[in-house]
XYZ file of N, CA and C in Angstrom:
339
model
N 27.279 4.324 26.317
C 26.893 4.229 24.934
C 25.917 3.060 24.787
N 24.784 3.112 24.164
C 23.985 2.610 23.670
C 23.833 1.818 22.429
N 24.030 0.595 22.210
C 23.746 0.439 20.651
C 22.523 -0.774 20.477
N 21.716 -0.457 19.201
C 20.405 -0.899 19.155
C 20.575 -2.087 18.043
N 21.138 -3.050 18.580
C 20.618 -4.270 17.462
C 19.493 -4.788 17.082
N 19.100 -4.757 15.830
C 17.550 -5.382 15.143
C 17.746 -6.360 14.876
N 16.885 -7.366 14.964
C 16.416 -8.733 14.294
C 15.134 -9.119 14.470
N 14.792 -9.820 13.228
C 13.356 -10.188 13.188
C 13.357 -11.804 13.891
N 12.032 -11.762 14.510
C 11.718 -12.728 15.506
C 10.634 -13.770 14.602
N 10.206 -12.858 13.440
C 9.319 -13.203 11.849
C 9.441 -12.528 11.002
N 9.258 -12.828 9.519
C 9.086 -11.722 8.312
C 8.108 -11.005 8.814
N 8.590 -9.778 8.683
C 7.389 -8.451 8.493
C 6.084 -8.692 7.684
N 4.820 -8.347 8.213
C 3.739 -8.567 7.371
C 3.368 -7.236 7.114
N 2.009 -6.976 6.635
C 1.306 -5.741 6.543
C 0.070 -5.826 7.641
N 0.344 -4.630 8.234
C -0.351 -4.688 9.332
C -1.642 -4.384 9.352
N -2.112 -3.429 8.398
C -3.212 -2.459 7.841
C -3.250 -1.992 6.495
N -4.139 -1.927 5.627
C -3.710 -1.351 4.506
C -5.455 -0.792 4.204
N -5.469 1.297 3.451
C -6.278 1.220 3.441
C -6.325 2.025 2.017
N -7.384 2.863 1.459
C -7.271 3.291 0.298
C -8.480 4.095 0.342
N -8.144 5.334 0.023
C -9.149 6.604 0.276
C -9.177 7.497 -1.351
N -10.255 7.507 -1.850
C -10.296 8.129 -3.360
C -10.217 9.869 -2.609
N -9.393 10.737 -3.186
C -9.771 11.979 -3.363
C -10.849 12.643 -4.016
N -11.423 13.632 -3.964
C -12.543 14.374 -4.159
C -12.429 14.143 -5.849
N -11.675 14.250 -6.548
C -12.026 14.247 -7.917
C -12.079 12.761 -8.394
N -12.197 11.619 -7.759
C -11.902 10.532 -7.884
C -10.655 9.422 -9.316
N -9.916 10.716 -9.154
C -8.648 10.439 -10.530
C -7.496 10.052 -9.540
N -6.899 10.181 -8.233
C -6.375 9.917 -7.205
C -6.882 9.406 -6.333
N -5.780 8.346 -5.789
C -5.437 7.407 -4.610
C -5.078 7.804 -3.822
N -5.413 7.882 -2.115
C -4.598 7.982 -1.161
C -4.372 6.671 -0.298
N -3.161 6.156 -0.451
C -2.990 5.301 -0.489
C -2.229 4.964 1.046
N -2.638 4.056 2.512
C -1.879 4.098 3.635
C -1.450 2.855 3.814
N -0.531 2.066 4.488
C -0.194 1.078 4.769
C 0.871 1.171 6.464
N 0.493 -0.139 6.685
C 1.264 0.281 8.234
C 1.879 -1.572 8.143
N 3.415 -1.434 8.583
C 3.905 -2.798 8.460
C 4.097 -3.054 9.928
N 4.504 -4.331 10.000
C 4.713 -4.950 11.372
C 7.031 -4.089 11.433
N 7.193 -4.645 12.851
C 8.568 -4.234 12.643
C 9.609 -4.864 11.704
N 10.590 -4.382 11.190
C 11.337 -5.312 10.135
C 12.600 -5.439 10.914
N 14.079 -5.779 10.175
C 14.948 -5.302 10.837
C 16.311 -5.387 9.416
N 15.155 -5.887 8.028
C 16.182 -5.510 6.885
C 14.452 -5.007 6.562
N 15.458 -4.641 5.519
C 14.087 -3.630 4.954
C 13.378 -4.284 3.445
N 11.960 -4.385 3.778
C 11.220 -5.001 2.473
C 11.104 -3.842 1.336
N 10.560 -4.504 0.353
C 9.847 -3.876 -0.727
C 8.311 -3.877 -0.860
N 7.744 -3.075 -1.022
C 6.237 -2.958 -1.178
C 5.383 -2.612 -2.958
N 5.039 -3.915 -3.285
C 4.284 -3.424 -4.494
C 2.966 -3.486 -4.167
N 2.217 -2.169 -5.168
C 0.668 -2.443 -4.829
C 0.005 -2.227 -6.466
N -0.881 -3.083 -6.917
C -1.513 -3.056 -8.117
C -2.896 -2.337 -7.824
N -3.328 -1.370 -8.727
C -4.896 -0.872 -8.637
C -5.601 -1.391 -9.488
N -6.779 -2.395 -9.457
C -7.339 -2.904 -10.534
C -8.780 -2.803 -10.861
N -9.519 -2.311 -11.439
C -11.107 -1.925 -11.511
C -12.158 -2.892 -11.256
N -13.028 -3.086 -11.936
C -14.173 -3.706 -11.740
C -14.028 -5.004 -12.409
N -13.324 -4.646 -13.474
C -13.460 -5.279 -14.929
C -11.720 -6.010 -14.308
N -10.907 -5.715 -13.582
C -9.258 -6.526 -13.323
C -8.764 -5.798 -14.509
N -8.459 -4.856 -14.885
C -7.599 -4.121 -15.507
C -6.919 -2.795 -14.603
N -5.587 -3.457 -14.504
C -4.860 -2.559 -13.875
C -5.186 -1.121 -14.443
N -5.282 -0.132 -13.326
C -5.248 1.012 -13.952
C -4.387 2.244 -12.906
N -3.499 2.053 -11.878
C -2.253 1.850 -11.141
C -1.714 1.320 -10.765
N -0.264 1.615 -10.409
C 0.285 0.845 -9.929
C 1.832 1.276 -9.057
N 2.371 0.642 -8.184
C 3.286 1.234 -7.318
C 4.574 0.454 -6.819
N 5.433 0.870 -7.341
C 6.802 -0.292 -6.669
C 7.760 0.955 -5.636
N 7.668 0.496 -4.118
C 8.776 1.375 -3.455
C 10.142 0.396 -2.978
N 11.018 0.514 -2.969
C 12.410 -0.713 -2.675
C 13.064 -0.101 -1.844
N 13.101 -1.163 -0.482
C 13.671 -0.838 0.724
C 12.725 0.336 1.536
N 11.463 0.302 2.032
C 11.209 1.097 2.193
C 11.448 1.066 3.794
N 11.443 2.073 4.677
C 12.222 2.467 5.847
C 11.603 2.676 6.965
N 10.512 2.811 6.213
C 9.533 3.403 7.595
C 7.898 2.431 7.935
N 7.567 2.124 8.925
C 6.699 1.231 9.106
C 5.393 2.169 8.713
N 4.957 3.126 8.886
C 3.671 4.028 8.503
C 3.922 4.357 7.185
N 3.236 4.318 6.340
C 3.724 4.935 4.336
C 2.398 5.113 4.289
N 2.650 6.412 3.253
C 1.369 6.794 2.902
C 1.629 7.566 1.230
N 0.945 7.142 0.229
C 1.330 7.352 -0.998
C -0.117 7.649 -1.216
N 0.171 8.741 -2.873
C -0.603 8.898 -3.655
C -0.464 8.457 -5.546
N -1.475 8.086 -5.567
C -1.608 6.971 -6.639
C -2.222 7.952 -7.832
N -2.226 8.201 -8.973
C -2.906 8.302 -10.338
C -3.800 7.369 -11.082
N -4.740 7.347 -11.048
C -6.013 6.630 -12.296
C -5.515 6.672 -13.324
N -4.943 5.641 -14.271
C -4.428 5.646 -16.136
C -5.786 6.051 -16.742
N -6.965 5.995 -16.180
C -7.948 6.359 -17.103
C -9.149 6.483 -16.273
N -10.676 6.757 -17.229
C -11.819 7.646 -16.429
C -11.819 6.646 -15.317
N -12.384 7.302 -14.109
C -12.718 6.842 -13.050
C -14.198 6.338 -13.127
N -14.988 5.201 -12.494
C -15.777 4.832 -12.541
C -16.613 4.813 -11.011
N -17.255 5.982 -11.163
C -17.635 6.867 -9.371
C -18.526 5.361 -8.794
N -18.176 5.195 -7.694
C -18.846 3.846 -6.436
C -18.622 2.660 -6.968
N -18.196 2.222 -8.120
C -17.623 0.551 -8.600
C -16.200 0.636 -7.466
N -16.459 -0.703 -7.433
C -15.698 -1.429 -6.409
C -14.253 -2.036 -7.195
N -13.218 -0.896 -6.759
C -11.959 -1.018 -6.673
C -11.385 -2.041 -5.579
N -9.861 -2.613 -5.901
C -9.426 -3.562 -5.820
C -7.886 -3.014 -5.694
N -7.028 -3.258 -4.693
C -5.811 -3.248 -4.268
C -5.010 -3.913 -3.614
N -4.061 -4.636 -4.553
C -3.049 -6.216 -3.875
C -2.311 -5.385 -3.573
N -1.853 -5.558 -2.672
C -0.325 -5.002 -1.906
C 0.487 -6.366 -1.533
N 1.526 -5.803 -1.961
C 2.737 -7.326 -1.842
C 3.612 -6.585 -0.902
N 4.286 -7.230 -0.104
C 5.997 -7.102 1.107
C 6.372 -8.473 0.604
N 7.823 -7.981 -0.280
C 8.707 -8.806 -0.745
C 10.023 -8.744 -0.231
N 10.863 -8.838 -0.138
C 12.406 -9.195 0.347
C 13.047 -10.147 -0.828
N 13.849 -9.420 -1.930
C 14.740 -10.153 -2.726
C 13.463 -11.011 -3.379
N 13.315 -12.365 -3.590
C 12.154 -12.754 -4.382
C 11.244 -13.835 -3.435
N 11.375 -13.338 -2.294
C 10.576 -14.301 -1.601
C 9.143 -13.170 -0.911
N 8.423 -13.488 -0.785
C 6.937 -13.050 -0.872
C 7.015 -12.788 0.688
N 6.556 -12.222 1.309
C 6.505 -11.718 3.023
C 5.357 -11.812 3.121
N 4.332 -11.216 2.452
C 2.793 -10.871 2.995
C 2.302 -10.060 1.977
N 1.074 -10.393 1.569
C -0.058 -10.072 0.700
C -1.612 -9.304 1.261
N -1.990 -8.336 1.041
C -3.225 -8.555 1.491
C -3.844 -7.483 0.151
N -5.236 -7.672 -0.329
C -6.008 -7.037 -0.506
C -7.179 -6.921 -0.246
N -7.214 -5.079 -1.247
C -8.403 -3.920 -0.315
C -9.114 -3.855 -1.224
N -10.708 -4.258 -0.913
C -11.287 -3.903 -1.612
C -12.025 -2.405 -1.193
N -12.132 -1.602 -2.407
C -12.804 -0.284 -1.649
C -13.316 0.413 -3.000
N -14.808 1.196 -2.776
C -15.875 2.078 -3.252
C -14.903 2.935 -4.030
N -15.140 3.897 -5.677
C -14.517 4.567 -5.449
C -15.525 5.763 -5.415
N -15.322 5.584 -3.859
C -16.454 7.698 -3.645
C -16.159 7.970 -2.940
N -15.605 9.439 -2.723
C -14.725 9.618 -1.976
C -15.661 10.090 -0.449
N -15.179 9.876 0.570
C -15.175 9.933 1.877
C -14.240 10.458 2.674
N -14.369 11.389 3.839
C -13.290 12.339 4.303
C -12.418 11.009 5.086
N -10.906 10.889 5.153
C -9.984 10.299 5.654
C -10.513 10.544 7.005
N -10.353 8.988 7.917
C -10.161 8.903 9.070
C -8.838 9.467 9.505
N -8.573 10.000 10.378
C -7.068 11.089 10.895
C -5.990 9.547 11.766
C-alpha cells in the first residue's frame, strides 16, 4: 500500500495566466496554471477596461486542480483592441499567495492549444 503525503515546500503561486477574447468579443476565455499546493487556495480574478472599471469578475474557493480554465461575461459593450486588464489573486483564508496581472487586446485571436 501506497500512501501520498502533500506538503508545501512554499505557498503556491500562479504559474501562467492568460486571457483570450472569443469571436464576439462579449466573452473571456480565461486560463491559469498554479504551481503545486498541498491545501487548496482560492483564486479571484477582476476584469477591468481601459477606463479601470470593472466589467467582470470571478471568485472560485478551494480550487483543486492546478490547470483552470474559465469563461468570463462582459457587464457591458465591449470595446474591440482597447487594452484590457486582469488581476488574478491566490489567497488562502486572508493571506495573499500571489498576484499577477494580464494585460491583453480585446481582439480576438485563435487560442494557442
Amino acid at each position: 500500500m501506497q500512501i501520498q503525503i502533500n506538503w508545501e515546500d512554499q505557498a503556491p503561486q500562479i504559474a501562467a495566466a492568460v486571457v483570450y477574447p472569443y469571436p464576439d468579443l462579449r466573452r473571456l476565455w480565461l486560463r491559469v496554471a498554479l504551481t503545486a499546493f498541498a491545501e487548496y487556495p482560492n483564486l479571484d480574478v477582476v476584469i477591468t477596461d481601459p477606463e479601470g472599471h470593472t466589467v467582470a469578475s470571478l471568485s472560485a474557493v478551494e480550487v483543486r486542480e492546478q490547470e483552470l480554465a474559465y469563461t468570463l461575461h462582459l457587464r457591458q459593450a465591449p470595446q474591440p483592441a482597447a487594452v484590457y486588464h486582469a488581476q488574478v489573486l491566490l489567497t488562502r483564508g486572508d493571506a495573499l499567495l500571489h498576484q499577477m496581472t494580464v494585460d491583453f487586446p480585446l481582439t480576438f485571436v485563435e487560442p494557442a492549444s
